[in-house]
Every structure is written in C-alpha cells, then in structure tokens.
PDB file of C-alpha atoms in Angstrom:
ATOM      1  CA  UNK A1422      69.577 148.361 112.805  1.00 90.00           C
ATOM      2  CA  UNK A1423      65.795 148.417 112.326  1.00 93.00           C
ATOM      3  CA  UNK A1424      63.410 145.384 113.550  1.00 94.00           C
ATOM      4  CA  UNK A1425      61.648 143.435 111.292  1.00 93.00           C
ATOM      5  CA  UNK A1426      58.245 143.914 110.380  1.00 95.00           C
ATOM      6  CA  UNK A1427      55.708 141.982 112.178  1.00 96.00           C
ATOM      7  CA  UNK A1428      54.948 139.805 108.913  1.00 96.00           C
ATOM      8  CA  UNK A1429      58.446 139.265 108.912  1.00 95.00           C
ATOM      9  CA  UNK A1430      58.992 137.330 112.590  1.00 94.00           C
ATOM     10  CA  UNK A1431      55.833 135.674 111.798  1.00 94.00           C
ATOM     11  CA  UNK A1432      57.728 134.189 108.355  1.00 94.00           C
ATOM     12  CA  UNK A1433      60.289 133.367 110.182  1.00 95.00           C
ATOM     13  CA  UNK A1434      59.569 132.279 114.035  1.00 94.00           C
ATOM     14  CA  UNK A1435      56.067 133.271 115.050  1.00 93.00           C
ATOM     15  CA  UNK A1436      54.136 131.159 112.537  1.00 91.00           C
ATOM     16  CA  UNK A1437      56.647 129.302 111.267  1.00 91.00           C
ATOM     17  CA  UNK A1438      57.139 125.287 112.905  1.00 89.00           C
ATOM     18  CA  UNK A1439      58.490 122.021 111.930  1.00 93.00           C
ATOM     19  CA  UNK A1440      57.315 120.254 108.402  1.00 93.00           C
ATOM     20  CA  UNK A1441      56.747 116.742 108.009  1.00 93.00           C
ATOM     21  CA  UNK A1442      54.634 116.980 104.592  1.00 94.00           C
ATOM     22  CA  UNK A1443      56.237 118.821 101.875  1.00 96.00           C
ATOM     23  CA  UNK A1444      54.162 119.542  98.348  1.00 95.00           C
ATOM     24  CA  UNK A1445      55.812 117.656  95.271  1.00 95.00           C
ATOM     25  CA  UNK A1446      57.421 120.420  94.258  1.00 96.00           C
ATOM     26  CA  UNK A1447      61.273 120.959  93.461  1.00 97.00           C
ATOM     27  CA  UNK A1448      63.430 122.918  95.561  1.00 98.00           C
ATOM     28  CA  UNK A1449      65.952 124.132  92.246  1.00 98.00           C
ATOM     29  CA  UNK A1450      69.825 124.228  92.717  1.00 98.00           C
ATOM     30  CA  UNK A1451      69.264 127.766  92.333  1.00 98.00           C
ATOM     31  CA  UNK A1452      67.581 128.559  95.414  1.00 98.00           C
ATOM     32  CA  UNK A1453      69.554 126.688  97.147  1.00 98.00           C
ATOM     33  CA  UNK A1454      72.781 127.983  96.062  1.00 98.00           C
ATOM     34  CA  UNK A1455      70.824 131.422  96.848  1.00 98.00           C
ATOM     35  CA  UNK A1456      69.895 129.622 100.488  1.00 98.00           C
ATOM     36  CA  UNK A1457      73.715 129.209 100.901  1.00 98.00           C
ATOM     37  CA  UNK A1458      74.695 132.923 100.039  1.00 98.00           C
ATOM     38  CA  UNK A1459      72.741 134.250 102.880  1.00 98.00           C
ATOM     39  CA  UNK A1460      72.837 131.898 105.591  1.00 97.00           C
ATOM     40  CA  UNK A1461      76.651 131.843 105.079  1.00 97.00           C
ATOM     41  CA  UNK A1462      76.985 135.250 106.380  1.00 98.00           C
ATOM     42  CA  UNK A1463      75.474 134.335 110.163  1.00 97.00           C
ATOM     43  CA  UNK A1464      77.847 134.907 113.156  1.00 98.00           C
ATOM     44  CA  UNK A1465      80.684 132.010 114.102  1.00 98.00           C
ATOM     45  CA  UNK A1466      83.497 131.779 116.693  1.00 96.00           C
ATOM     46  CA  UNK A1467      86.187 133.953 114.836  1.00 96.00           C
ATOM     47  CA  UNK A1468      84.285 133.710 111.341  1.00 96.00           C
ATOM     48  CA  UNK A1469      85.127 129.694 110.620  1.00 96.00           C
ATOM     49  CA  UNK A1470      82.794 128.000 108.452  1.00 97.00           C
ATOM     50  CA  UNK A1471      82.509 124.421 110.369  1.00 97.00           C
ATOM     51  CA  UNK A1472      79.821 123.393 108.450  1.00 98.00           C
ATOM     52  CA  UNK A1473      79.452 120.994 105.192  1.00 98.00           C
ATOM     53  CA  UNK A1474      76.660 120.829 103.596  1.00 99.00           C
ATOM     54  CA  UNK A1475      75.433 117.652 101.892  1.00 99.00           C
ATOM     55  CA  UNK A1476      71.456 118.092  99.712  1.00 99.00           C
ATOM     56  CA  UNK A1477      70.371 114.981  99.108  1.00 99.00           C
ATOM     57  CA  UNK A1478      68.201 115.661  95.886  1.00 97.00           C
ATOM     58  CA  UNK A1479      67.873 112.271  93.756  1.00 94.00           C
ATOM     59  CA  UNK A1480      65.761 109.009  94.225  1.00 94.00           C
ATOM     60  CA  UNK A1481      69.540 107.124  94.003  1.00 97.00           C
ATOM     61  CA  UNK A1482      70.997 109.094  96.147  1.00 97.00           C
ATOM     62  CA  UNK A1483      67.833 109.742  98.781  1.00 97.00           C
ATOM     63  CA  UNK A1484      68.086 105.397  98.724  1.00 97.00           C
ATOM     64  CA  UNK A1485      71.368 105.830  99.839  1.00 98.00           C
ATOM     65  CA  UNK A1486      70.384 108.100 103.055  1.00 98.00           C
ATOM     66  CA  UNK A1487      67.073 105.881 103.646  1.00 97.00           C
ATOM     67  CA  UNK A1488      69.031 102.718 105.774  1.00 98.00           C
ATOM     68  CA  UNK A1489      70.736 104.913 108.057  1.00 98.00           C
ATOM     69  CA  UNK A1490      66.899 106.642 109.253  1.00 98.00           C
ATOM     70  CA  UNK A1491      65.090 105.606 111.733  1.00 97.00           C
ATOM     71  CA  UNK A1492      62.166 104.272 111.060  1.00 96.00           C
ATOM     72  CA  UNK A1493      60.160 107.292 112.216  1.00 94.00           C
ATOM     73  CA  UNK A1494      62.291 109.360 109.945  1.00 96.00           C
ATOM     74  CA  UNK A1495      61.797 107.017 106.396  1.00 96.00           C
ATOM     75  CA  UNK A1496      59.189 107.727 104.578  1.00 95.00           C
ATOM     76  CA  UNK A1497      58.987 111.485 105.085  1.00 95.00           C
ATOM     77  CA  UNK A1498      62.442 112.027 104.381  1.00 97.00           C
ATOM     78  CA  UNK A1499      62.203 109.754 101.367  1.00 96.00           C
ATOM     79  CA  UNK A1500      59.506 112.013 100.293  1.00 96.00           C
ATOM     80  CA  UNK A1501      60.793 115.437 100.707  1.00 97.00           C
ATOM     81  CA  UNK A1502      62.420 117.451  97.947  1.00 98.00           C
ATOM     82  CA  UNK A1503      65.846 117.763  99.914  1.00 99.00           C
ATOM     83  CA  UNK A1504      67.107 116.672 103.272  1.00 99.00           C
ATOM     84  CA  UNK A1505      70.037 118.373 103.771  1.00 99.00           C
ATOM     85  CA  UNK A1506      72.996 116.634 105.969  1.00 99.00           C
ATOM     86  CA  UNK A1507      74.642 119.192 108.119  1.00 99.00           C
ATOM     87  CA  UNK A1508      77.988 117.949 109.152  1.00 99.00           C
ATOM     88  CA  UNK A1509      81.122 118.945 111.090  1.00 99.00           C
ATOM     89  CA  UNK A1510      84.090 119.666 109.176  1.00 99.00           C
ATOM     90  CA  UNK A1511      87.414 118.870 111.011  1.00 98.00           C
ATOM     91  CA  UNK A1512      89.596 120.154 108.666  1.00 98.00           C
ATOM     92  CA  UNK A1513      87.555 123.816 109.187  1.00 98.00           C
ATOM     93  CA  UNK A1514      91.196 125.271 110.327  1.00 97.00           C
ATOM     94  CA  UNK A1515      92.854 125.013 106.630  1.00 97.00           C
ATOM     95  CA  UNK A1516      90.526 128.116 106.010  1.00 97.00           C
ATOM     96  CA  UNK A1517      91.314 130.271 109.148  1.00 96.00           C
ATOM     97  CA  UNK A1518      94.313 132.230 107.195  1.00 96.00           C
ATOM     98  CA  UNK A1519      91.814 133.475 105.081  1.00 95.00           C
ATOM     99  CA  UNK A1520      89.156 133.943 107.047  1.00 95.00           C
ATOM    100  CA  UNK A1521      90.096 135.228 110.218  1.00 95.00           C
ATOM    101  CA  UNK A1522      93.444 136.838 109.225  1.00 94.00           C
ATOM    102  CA  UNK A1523      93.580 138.900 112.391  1.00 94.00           C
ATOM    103  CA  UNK A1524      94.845 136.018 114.349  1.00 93.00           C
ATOM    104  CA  UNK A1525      97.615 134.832 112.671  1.00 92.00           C
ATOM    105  CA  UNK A1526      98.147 131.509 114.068  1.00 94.00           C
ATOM    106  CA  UNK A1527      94.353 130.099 114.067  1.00 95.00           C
ATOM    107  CA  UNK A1528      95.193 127.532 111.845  1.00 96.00           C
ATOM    108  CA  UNK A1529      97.858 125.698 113.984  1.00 96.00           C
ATOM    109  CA  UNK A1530      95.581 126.588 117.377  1.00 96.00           C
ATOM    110  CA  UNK A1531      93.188 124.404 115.614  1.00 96.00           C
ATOM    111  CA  UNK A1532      95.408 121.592 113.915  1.00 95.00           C
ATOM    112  CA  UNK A1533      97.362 121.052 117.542  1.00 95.00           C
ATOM    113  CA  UNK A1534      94.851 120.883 119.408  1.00 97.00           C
ATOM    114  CA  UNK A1535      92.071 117.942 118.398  1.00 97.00           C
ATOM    115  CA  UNK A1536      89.979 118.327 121.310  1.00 98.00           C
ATOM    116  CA  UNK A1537      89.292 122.386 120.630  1.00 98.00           C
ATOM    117  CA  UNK A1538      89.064 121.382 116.953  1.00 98.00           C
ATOM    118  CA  UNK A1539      86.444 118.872 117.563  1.00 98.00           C
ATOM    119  CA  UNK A1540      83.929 121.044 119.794  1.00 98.00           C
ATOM    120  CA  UNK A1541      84.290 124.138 117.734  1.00 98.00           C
ATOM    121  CA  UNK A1542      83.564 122.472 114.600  1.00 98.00           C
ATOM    122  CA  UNK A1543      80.596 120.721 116.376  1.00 98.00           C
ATOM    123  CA  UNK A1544      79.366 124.156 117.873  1.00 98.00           C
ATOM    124  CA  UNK A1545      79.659 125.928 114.682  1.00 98.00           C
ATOM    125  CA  UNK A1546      77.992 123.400 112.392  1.00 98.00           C
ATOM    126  CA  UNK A1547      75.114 123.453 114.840  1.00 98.00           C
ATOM    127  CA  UNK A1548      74.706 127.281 114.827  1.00 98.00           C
ATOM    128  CA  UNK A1549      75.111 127.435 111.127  1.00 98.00           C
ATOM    129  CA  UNK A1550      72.572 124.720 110.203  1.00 98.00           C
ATOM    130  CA  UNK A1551      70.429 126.709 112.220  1.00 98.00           C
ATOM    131  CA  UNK A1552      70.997 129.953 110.610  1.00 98.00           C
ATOM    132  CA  UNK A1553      69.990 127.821 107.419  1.00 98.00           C
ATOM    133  CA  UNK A1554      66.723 127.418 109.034  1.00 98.00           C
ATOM    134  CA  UNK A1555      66.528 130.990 109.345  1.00 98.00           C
ATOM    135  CA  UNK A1556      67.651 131.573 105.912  1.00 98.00           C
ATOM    136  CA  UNK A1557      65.179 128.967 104.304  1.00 98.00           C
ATOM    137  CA  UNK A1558      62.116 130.548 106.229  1.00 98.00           C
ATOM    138  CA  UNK A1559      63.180 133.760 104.268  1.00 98.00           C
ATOM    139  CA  UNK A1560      63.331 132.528 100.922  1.00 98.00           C
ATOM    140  CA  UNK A1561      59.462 130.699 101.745  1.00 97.00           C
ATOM    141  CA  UNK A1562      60.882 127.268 101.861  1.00 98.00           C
ATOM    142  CA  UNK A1563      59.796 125.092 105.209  1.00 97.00           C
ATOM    143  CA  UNK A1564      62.242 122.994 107.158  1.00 97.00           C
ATOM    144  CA  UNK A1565      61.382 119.479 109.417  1.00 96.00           C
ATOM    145  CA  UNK A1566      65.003 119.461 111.289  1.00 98.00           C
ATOM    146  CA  UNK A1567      66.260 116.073 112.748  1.00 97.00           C
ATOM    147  CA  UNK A1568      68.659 114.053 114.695  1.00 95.00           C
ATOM    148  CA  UNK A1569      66.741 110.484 114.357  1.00 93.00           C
ATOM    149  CA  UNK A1570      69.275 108.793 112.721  1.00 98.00           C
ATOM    150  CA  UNK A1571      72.345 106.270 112.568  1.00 98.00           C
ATOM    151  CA  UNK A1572      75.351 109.082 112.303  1.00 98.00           C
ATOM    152  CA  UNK A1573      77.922 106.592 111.860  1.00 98.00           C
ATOM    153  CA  UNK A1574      75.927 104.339 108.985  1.00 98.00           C
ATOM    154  CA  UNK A1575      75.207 107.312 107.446  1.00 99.00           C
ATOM    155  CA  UNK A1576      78.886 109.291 107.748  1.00 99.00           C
ATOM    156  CA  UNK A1577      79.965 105.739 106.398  1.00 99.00           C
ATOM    157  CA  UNK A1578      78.195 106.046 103.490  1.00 98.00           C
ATOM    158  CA  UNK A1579      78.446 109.712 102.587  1.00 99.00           C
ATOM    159  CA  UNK A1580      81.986 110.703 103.981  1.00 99.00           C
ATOM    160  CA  UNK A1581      84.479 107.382 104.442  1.00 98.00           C
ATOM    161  CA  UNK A1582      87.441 109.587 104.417  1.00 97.00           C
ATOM    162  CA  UNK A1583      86.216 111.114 108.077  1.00 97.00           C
ATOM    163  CA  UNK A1584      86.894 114.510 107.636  1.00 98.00           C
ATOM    164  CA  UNK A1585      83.055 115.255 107.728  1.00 99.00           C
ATOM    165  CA  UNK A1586      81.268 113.900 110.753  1.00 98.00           C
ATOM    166  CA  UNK A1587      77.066 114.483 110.343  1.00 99.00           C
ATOM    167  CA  UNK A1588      75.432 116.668 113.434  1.00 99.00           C
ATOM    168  CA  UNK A1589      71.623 116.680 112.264  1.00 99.00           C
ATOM    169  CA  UNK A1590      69.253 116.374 108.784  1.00 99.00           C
ATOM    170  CA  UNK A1591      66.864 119.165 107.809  1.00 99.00           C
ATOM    171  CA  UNK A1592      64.316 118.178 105.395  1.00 98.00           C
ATOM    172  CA  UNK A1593      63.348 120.870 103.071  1.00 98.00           C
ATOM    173  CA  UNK A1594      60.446 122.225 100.798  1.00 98.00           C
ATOM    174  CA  UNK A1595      57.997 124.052 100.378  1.00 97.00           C
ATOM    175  CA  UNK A1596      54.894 122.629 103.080  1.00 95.00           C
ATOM    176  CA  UNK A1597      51.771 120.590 102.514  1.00 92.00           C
ATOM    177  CA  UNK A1598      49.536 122.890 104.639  1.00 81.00           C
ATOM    178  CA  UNK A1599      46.178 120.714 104.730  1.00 79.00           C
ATOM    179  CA  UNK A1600      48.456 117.862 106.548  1.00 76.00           C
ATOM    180  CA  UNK A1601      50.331 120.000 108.996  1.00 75.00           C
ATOM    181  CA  UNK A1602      49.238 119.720 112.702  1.00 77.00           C
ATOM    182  CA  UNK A1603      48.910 122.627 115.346  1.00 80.00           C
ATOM    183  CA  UNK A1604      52.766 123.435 116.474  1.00 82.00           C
ATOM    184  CA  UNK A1605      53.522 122.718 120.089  1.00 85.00           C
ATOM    185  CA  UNK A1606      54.287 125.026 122.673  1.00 91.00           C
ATOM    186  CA  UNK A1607      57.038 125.984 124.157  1.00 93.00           C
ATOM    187  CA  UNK A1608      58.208 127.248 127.740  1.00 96.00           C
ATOM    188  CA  UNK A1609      57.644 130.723 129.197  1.00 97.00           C
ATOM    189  CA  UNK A1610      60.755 132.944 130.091  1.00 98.00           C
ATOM    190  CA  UNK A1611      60.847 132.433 133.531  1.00 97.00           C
ATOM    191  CA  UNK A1612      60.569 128.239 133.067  1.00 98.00           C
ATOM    192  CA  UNK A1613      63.940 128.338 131.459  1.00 97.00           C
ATOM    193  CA  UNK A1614      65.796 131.701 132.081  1.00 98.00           C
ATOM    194  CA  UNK A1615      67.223 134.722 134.870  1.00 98.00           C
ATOM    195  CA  UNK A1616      68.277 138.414 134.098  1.00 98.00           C
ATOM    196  CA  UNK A1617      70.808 139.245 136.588  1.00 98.00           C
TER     197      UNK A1617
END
C-alpha cells in the first residue's frame, strides 16, 4: 500500500478541523449515499456494522432535533445542511451470519450476552462515525462533530422502539471559510504516548 500524497493528509487531517459555519449550500442525497459507500468499508470488530445512521436534512425534521441541543449546539446545527445522528444499533448481531460467516455462532454470542452486545455496538458506532469523518473530508465536505446534547430526549424522539441508542451528531457541509477560527492544538507524542 502506497501513502497518500501530501495534499491528500492535508484534505483530510493536516488542514482539515472542526466546522461551525457551513455555506448555504445542499449536501444532495447523492453524495451522501456516495459518503456511505466508502466509509462503510472501514475496519470493525469481526466486520459488524454497529452503526445507524440518521441525516437530518429538512426544516421539520431539523425542529424536531433542535429541543434535545444544548444551547451551545442550536443555532449552528439548525443552520447546517445535515447533522447526522450516529447511533448504536443493538440489534447489530441479526447481520453477523452474513457478515462474518467465519464464525458461525456470532449471532447468538451477541444476542446472549447484553453486556458484550452493548459495548461492541457502542465501540463500533464510534469508530465508524469516525471513519465518516474521514470519508466526508474525501469527498470535500467539512464536519463540526458533537456530543452536546440530551441523548435520551433526542433517542425519544427519533427511535422510541430502543433498538437505536444515539452516541454523537456530526454536522455536515461544505465550510464558511471567512468565519472559521484558527484550529487548536493538540498534544505532542510523548504528552500522551510510550513505544515499548
């Protein structure tokens, strides 16, 4: 496997950083059906798909998400073309037959066993909404992730049947450059990890 060009990591990690002013422009179902075929394919424990994926497009149903915000979290989520839920899906397990055939009793590990269900789904979810992160930086589309917000007002309202539990929100779009601010920095290597 080759490494990406430089103009590549910068897309993606380098120069990329949390948005909090999108451009009123429309993220179309087609990219983000397109957004969905390549995220999907990043790495999960034993090739589940944990994650469902709610984008929140229309004023009705963005007026729907807005009470369970904080306030922080309102009026730039009101205004961004998408905010994406990324939730947990307990009933991940129904799929393992199919998708992870090598072990033929996934399913039932899963189903018996509410505790391994729970974190897996929860660990999953959070590495695939983050390989839709990824996947969105590729396509030119910027992301504001978030976690500010009332998960069980908003599960209430969105999934009532409690098979889908929300993790965190990514607002999508494409960025309002002039109002972005200078990204923060982060730790060096040695602040926060050891090669042994």
């Amino acid at each position: 496997m080759k490494a990406l060009s430089q103009a590549a990591l910068e897309q993606v990690f380098l120069s990329a950083r949390s948005v909090n002013t999108f451009q009123d422009k429309e993220v179309s179902d087609t990219v983000i059906k397109q957004l969905y075929e390549l995220f999907k394919w990043g790495p999960t424990s034993m090739n589940c798909q944990s994650s469902h994926l709610l984008f929140i497009k229309g004023d009705a149903a963005k007026q729907r998400l807005q009470p369970a915000l904080l306030d922080g979290n309102k009026a730039k989520s009101l205004a961004a073309p998408v905010t994406v839920v990324v939730a947990s899906d307990l009933e991940f397990y129904q799929h393992m037959p199919i998708q992870f055939p090598a072990v033929p009793g996934a399913k039932q590990m899963f189903e018996n066993n509410t505790a391994l269900r729970d974190s897996t789904a929860f660990r999953n979810s959070s590495l695939q909404g983050a390989y839709l992160i990824m996947a969105a930086r590729m396509l030119g589309l910027d992301c504001g992730p978030m976690s500010g917000f009332d998960h069980a007002a908003l599960d209430a309202e969105f999934f009532p049947e409690g098979r889908y539990q929300s993790n965190f929100l990514i607002n999508l779009g494409y960025a309002d450059e002039e109002s972005a601010y200078p990204r923060g920095p982060r730790l060096d290597f040695e602040a926060i990890a050891n090669i042994i």
